Coordinates of C-alpha atoms (C1' of nucleotides) in Angstrom, one line a residue:
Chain A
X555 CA 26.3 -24.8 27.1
X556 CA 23.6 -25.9 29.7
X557 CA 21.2 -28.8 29.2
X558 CA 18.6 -25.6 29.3
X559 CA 20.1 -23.7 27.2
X560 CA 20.7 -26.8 24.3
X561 CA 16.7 -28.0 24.8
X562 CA 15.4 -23.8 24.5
X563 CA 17.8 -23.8 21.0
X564 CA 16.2 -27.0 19.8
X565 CA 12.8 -25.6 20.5
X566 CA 13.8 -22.2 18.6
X567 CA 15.0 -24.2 15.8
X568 CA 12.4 -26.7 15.9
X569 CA 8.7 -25.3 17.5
X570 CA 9.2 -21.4 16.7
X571 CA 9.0 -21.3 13.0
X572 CA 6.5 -24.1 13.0
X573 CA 3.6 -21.9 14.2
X574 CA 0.4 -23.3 12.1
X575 CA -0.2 -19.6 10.6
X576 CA 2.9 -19.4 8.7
X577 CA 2.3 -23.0 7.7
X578 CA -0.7 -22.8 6.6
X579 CA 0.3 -19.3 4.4
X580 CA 3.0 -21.3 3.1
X581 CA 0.5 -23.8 2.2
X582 CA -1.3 -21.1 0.6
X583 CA 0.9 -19.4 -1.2
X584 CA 2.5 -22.3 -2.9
X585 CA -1.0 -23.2 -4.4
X586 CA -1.2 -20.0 -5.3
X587 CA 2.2 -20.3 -6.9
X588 CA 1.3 -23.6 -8.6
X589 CA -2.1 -22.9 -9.8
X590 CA -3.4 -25.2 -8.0
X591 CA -5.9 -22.4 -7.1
X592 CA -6.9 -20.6 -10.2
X593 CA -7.1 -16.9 -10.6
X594 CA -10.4 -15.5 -9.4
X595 CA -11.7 -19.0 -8.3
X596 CA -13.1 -19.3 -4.4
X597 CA -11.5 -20.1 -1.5
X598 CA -13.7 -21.9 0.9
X599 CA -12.2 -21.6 4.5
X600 CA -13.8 -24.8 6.3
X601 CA -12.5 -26.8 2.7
X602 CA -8.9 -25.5 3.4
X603 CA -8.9 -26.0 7.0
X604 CA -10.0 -29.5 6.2
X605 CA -7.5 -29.8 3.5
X606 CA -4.6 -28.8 5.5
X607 CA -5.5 -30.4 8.5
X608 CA -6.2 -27.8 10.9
X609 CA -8.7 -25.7 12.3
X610 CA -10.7 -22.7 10.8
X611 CA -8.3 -20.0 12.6
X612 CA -5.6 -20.1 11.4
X613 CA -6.8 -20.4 8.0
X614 CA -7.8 -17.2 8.6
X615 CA -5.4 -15.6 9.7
X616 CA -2.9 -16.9 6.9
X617 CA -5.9 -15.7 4.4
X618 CA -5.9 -11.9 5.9
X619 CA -2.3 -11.9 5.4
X620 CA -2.8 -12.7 1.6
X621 CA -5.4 -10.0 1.6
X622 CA -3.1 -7.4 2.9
X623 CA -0.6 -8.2 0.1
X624 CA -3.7 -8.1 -2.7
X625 CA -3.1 -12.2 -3.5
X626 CA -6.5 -13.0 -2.7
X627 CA -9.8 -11.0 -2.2
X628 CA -12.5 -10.9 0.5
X629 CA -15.9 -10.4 0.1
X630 CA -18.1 -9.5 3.2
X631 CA -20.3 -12.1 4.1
X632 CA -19.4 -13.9 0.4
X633 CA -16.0 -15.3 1.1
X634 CA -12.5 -15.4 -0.1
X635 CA -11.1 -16.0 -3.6
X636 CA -7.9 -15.9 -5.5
X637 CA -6.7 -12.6 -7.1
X638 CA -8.1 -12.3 -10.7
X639 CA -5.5 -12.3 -13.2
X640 CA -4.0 -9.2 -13.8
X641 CA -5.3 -6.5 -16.2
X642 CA -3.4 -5.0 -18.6
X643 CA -2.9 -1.6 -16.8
X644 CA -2.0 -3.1 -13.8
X645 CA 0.7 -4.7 -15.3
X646 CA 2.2 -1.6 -16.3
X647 CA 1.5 0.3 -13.1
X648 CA 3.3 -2.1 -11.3
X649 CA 6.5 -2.2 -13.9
X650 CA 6.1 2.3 -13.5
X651 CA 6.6 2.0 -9.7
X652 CA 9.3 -0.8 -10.3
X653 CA 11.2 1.2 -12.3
X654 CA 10.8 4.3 -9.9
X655 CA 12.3 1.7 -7.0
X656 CA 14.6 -0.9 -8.8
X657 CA 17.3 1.4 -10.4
X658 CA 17.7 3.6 -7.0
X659 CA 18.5 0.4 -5.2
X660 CA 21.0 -0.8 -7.6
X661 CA 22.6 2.7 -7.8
X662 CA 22.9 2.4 -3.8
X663 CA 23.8 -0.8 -3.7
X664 CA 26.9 -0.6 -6.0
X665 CA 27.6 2.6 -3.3
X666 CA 27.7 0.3 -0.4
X667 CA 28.9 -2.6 -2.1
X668 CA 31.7 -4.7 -0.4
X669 CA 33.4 -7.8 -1.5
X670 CA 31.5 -10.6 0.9
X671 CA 27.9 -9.3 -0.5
X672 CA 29.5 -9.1 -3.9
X673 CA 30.4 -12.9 -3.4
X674 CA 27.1 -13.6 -1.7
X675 CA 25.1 -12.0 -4.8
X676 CA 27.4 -13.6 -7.0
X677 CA 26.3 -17.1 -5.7
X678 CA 23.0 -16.7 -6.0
X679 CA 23.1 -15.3 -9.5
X680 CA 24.7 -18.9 -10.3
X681 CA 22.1 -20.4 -8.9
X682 CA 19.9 -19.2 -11.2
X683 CA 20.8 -21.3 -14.4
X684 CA 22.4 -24.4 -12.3
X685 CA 18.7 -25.6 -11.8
X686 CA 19.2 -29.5 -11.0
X687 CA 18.0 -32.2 -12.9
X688 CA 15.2 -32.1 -15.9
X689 CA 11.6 -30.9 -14.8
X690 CA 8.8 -30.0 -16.4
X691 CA 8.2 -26.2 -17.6
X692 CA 6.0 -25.1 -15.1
X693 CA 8.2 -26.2 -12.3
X694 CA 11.1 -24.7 -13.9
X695 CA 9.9 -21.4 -14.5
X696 CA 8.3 -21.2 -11.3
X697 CA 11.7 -22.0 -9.6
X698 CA 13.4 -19.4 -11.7
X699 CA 10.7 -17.3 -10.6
X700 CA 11.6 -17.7 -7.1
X701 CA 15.4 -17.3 -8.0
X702 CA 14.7 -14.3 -9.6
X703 CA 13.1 -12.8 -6.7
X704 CA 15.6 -13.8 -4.0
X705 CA 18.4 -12.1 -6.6
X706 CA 16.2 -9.1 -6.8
X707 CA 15.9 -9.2 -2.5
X708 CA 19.5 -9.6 -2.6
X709 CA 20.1 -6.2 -4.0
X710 CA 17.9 -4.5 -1.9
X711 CA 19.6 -6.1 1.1
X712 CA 22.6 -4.5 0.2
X713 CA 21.0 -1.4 -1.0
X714 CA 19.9 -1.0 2.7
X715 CA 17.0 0.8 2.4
X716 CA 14.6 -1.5 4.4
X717 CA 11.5 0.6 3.7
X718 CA 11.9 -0.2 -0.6
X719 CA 13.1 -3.8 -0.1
X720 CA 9.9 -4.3 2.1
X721 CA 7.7 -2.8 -0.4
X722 CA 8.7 -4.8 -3.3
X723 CA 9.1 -8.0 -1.6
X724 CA 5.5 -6.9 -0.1
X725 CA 4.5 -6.9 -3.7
X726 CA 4.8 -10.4 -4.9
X727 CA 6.0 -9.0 -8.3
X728 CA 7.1 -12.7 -9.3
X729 CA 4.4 -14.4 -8.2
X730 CA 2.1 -12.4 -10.2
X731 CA 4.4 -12.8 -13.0
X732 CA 4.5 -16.2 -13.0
X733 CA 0.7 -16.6 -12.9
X734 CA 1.1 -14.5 -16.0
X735 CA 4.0 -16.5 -17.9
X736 CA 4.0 -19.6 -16.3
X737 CA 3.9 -21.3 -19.9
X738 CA 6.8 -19.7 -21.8
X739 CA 10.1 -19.2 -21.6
X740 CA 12.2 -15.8 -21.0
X741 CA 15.1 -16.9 -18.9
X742 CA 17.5 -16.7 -21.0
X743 CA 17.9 -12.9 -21.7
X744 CA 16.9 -12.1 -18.3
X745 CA 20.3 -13.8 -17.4
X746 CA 22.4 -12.2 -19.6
X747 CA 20.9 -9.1 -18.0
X748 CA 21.6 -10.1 -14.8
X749 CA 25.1 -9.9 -15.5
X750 CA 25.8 -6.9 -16.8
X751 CA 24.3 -5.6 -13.1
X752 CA 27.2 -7.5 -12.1
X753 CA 29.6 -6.4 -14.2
X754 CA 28.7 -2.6 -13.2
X755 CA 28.7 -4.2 -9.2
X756 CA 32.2 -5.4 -9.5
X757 CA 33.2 -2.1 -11.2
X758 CA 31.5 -0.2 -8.2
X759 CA 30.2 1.8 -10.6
X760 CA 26.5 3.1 -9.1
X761 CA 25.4 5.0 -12.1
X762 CA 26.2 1.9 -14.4
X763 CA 24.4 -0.1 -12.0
X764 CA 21.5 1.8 -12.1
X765 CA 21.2 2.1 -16.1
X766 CA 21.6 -1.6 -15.9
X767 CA 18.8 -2.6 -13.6
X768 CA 16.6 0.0 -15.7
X769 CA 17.2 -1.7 -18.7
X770 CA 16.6 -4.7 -17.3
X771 CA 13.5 -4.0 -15.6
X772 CA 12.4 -2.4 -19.0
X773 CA 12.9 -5.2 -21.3
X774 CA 11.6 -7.4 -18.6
X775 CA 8.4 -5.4 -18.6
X776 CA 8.5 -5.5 -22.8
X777 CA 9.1 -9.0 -22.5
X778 CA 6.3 -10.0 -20.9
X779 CA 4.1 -7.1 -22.1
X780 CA 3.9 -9.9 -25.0
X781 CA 1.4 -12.1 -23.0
X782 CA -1.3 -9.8 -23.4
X783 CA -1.8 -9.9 -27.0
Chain B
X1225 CA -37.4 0.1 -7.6
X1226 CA -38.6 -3.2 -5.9
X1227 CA -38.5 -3.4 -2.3
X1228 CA -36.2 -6.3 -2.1
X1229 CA -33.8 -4.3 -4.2
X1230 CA -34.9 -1.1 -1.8
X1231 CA -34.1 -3.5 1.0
X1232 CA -30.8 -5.1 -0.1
X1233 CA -29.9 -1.2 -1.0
X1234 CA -30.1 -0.6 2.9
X1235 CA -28.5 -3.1 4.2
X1236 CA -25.4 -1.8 1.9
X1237 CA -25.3 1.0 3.3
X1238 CA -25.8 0.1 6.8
X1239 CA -24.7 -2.8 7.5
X1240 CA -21.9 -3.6 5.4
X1241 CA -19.0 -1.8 6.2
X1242 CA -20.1 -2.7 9.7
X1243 CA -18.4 -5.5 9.7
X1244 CA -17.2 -6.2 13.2
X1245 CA -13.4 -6.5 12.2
X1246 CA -13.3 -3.2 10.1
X1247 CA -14.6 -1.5 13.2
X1248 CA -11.9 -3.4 15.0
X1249 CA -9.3 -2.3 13.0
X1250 CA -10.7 1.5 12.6
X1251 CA -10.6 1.2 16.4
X1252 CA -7.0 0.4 17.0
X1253 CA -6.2 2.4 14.3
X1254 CA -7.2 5.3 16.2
X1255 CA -6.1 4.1 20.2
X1256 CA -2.6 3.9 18.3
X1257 CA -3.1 7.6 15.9
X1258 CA -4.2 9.2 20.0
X1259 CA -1.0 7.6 21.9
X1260 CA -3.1 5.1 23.8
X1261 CA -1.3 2.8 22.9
X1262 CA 2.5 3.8 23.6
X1263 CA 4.9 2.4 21.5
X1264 CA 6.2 -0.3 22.3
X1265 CA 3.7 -1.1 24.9
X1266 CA 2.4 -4.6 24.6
X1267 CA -1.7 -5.4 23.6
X1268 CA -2.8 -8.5 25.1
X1269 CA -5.6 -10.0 22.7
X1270 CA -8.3 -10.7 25.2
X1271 CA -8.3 -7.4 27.3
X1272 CA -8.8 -5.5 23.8
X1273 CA -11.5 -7.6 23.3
X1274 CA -13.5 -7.0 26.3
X1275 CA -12.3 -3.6 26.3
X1276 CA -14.0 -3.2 22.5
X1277 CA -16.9 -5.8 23.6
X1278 CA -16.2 -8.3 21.0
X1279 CA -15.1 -11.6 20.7
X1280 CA -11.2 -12.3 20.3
X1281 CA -11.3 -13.9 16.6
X1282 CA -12.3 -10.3 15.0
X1283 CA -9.5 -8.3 17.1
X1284 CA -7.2 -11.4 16.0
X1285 CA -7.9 -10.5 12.3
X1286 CA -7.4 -7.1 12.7
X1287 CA -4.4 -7.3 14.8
X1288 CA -2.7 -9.4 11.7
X1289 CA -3.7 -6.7 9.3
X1290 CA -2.0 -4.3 11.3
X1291 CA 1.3 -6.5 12.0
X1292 CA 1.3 -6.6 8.2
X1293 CA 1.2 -3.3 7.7
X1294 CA 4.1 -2.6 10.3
X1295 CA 2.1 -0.5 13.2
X1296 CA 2.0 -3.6 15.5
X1297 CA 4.7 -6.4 16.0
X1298 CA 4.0 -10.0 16.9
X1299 CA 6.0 -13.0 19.0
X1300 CA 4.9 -16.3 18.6
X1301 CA 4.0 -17.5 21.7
X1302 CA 4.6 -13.6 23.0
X1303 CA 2.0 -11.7 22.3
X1304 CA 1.5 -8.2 20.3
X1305 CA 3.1 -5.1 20.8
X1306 CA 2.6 -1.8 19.4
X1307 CA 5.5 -0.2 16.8
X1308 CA 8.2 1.1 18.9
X1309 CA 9.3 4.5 17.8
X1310 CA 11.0 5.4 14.5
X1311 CA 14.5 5.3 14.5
X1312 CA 16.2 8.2 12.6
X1313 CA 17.4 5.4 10.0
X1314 CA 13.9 4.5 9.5
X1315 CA 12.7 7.6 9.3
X1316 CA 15.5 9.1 6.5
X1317 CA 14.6 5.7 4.7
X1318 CA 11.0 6.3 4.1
X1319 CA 11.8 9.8 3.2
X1320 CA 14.3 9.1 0.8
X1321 CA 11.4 6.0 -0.8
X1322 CA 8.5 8.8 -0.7
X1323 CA 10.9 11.2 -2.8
X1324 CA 10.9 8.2 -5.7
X1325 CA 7.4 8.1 -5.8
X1326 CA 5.2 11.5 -4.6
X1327 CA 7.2 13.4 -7.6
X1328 CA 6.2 11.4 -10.2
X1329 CA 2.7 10.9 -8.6
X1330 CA 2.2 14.6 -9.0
X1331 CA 3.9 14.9 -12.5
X1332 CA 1.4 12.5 -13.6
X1333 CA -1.5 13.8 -11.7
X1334 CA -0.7 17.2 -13.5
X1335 CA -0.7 15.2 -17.1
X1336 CA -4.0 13.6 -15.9
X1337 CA -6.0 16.9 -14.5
X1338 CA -8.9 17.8 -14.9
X1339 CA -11.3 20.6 -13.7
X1340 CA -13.4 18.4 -11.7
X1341 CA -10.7 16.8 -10.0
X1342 CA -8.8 20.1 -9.6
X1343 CA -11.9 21.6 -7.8
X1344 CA -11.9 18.5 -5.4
X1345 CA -8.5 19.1 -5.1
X1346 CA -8.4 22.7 -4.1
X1347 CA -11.7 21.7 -1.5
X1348 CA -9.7 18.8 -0.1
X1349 CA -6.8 21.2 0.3
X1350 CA -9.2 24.1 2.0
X1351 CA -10.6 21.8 4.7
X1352 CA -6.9 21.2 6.0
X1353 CA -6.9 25.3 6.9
X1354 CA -10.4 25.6 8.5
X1355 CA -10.5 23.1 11.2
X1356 CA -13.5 23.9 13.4
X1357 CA -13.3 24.9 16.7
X1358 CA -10.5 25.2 19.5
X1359 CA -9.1 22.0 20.4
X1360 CA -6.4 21.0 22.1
X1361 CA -3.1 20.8 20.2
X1362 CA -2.6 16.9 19.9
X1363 CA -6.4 17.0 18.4
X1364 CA -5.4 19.4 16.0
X1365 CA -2.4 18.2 14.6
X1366 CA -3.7 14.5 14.7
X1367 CA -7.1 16.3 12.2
X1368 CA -4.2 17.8 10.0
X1369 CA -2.1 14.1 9.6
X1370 CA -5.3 13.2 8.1
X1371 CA -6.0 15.4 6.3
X1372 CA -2.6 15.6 5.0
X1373 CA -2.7 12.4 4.4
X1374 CA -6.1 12.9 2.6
X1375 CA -4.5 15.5 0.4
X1376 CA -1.7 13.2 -0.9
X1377 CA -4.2 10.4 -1.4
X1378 CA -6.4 12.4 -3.4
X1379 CA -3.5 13.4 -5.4
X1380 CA -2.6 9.7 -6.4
X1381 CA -5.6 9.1 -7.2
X1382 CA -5.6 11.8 -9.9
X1383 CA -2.0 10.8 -11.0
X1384 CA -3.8 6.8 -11.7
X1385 CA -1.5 4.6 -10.8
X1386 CA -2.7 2.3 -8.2
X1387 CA 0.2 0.3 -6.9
X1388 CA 2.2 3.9 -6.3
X1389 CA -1.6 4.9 -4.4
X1390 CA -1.8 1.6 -2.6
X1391 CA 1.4 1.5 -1.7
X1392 CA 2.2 5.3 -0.2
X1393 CA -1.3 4.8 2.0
X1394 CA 0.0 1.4 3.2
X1395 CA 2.8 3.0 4.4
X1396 CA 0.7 5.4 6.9
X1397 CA 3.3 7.8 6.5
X1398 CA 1.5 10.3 8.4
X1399 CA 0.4 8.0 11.8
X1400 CA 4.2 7.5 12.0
X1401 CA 5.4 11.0 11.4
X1402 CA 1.8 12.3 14.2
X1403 CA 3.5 9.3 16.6
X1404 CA 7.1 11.5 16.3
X1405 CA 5.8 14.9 16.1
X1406 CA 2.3 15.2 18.0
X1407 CA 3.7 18.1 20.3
X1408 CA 4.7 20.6 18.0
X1409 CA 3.6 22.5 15.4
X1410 CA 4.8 22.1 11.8
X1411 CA 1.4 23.3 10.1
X1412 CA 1.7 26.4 8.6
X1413 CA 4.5 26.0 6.0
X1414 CA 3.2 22.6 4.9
X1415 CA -0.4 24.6 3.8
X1416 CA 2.2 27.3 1.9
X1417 CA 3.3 24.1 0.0
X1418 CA 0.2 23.1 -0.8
X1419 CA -0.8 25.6 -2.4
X1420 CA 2.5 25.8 -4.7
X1421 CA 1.4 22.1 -5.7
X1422 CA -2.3 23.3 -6.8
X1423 CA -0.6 26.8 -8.7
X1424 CA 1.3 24.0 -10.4
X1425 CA -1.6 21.8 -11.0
X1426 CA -3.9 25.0 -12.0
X1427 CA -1.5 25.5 -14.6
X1428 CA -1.2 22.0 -15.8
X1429 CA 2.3 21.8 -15.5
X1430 CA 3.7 17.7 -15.2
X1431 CA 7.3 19.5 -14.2
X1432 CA 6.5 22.3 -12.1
X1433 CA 4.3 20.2 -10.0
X1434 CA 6.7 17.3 -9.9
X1435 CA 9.0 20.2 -8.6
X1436 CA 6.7 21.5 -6.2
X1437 CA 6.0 18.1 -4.3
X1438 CA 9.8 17.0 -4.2
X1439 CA 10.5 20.6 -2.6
X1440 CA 7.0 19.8 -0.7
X1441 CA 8.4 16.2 0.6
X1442 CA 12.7 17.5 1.4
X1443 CA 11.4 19.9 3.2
X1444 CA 8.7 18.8 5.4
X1445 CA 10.9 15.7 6.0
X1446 CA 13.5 18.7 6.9
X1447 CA 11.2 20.0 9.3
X1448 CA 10.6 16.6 11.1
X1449 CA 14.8 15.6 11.3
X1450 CA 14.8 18.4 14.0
X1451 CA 12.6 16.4 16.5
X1452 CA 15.5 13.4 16.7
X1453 CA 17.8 15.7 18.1
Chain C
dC1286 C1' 25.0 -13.4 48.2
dT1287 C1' 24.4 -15.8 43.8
dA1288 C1' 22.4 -19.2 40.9
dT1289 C1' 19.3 -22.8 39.9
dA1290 C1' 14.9 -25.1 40.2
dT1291 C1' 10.1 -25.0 40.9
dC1292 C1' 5.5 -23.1 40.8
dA1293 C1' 1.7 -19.8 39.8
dG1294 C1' -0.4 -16.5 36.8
dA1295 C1' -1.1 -14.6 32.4
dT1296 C1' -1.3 -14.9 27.6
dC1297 C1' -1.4 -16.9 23.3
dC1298 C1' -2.9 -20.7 20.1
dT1299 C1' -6.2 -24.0 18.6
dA1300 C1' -10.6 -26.2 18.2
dT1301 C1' -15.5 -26.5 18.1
dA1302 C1' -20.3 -24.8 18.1
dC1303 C1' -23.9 -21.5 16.9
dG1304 C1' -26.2 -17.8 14.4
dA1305 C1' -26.5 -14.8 10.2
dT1306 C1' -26.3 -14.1 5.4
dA1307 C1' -25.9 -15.2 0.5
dT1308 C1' -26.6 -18.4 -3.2
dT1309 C1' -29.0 -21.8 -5.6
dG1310 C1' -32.8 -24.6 -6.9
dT1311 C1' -37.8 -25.5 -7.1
dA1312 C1' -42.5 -24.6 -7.3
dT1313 C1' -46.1 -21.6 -8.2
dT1314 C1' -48.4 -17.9 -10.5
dT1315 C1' -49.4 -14.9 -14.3
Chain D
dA395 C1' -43.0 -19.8 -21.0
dA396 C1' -41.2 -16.3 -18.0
dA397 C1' -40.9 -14.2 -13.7
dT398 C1' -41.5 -14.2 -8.9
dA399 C1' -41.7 -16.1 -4.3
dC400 C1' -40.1 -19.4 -1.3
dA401 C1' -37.2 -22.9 0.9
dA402 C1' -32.9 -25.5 1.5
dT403 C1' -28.0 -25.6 1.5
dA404 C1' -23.5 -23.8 1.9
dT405 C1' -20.5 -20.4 3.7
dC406 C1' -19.1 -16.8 6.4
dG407 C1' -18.9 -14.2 11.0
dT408 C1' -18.8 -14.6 15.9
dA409 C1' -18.5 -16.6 20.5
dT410 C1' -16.7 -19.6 23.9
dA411 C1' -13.7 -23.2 25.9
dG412 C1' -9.6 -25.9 26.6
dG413 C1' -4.6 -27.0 26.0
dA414 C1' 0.2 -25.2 25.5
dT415 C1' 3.7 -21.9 26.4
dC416 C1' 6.1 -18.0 28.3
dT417 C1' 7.1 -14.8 32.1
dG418 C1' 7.9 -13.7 36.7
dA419 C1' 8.3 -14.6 41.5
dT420 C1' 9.7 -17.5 45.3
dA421 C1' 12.3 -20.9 47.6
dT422 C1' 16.3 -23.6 48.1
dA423 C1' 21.1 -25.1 47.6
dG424 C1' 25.9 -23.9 46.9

DNA sequence: CTATATCAGATCCTATACGATATTGTATTT
DNA sequence: AAATACAATATCGTATAGGATCTGATATAG
């Protein structure tokens, strides 16, 4: 390997990624995540740009990004502010079109299921309840949040269908979630759920699969369905 | 009504959507819907700019919006390109996604018609057939994608859930399928379709119509395969 | 003739400055 | 006392300028 070639890797690995937008979305996002910015509150770009440390543009590009993806609303000539928390009906149109999406894309990933993905998914299933050390509940449901959602991608992956996996990552189901549920705790039965997917992925069985991730988006849905009364 | 309210009325109207980076957008919406843009082809930020007369932060914005919703790519460091052309993979994906969702969008529109929205319907559906004047066939086929894509919308609308709405017109399932099929001529059967969808919907019939839009969806995406080989 | 190094042009990325608009608070009038 | 008119502030929207990076062409050495 050339000198050229080493210093043009270092700078993929080490400049590309580091443009400021995705930083600053990242930035975004995670206060989002924490709720650090509160649902429905504003979103001043100069205080953010000051906050992060950079200048107003990139700000707002990171912020029409966020828009796109319905995380944060823009008023013309008023301003950006954090999605309101959802409404009831909301909640269930999103777990409708999940449960349109979800179950496909188990039944065709247990169809195209091979033994390296079933490891892969495998591993980060365990990840999932081998959260290390003690934390406080808010951290640890936000991490299983994220868990939960990287599983979910997982599937999809395999699935292969780019267009559904891009739509519900493109959705932020688990962010919204968490904003919803931050302060209780429904891991447990979510992980039992989890595997019997895998049980019906190791079988290669794509209808089980499918009846599987139903159920599991279903109770899921009932589970939290709870937070609104 | 007092005149500052008569006043702020006007401005709503005329200045408000005026917002320099919807016009922006709207703008490279419709360079990319005409093929004046080619796939592929790159767009360098400042020659839009001047091209459009504006400054480059607004082109910037809309430019994101756009990468997010998949009809422009972006390099860091690189620049933006337009989409390249749908691969047949791509293409049988988003076919096989819309077939989860338009069925059930229609079966629920049937539950939730009513004769207002019918008649809007059945208008929405009789402007697609009387498109004024002769025009050059790329002109009229781009005027039916929209309002194909019009009739579909309308229909979501009716059915009420919003994610399945928001998410289907995010897709801009019809720019894509104009971008693949601008030189031919696929009209005709689609209207026939149509109007099977609004006997269904006349009749308020949840399974006929979700029927009548899966035949509606195989079969125009049927009519498209033929222009990959 | 091929490959490497250098240089110029183009483009993107970031920062700052200015003008336009909405919101908020105060004073005045009825 | 309540409502209206006015002014000040904060924020957004837009424009422009400068620095950093990539791409492509040219020249030189092997």
């Amino acid at each position: 390997m050339s000198l050229a070639t080493a210093k043009r890797d270092a700078r993929q690995v080490l400049l590309r990624p580091s443009s400021v937008v995705e930083a600053v979305y990242d930035s975004i996002y995670h206060r989002l995540m924490a709720l650090e910015i509160a649902p429905g509150s504003r979103i001043p770009i100069d205080v953010l740009a000051r906050e992060i440390g950079v200048s107003q543009t990139p700000v707002r590009e990171a912020l029409t990004r966020l828009e796109r993806e319905g995380l944060v609303r823009k008023e013309h000539l008023i301003g950006y502010s954090a999605a309101p928390q959802w409404t009831r009906k909301q909640f269930e149109d999103l777990y409708a079109f999940r449960l349109l999406l979800e179950p496909e894309g188990a039944r065709l990933a247990a169809q195209n299921m091979t033994p390296t993905a079933l490891r892969d998914l495998e591993a980060v299933a365990a990840d999932m309840e081998h959260g290390e050390g003690p934390v406080d509940r808010t951290t640890r449901y936000s991490r299983f949040a994220r868990a939960d959602a990287h599983f979910h991608d997982e599937i999809l992956k395999i699935a292969g269908n780019e267009v559904i996996r891009s739509t519900l990552s493109g959705q932020h189901v688990h962010l919204h979630i968490f904003r919803l549920m931050f302060n209780t705790r429904v891991t447990q039965e979510a992980l039992e759920e989890h595997e019997s997917l895998l049980d019906a992925f190791r079988a290669g069985d794509p209808r089980a699969a499918m009846d599987a991730m139903r159920e599991h988006v279903e109770r899921s849905r009932d589970r939290l369905l709870m937070a609104f009364e």
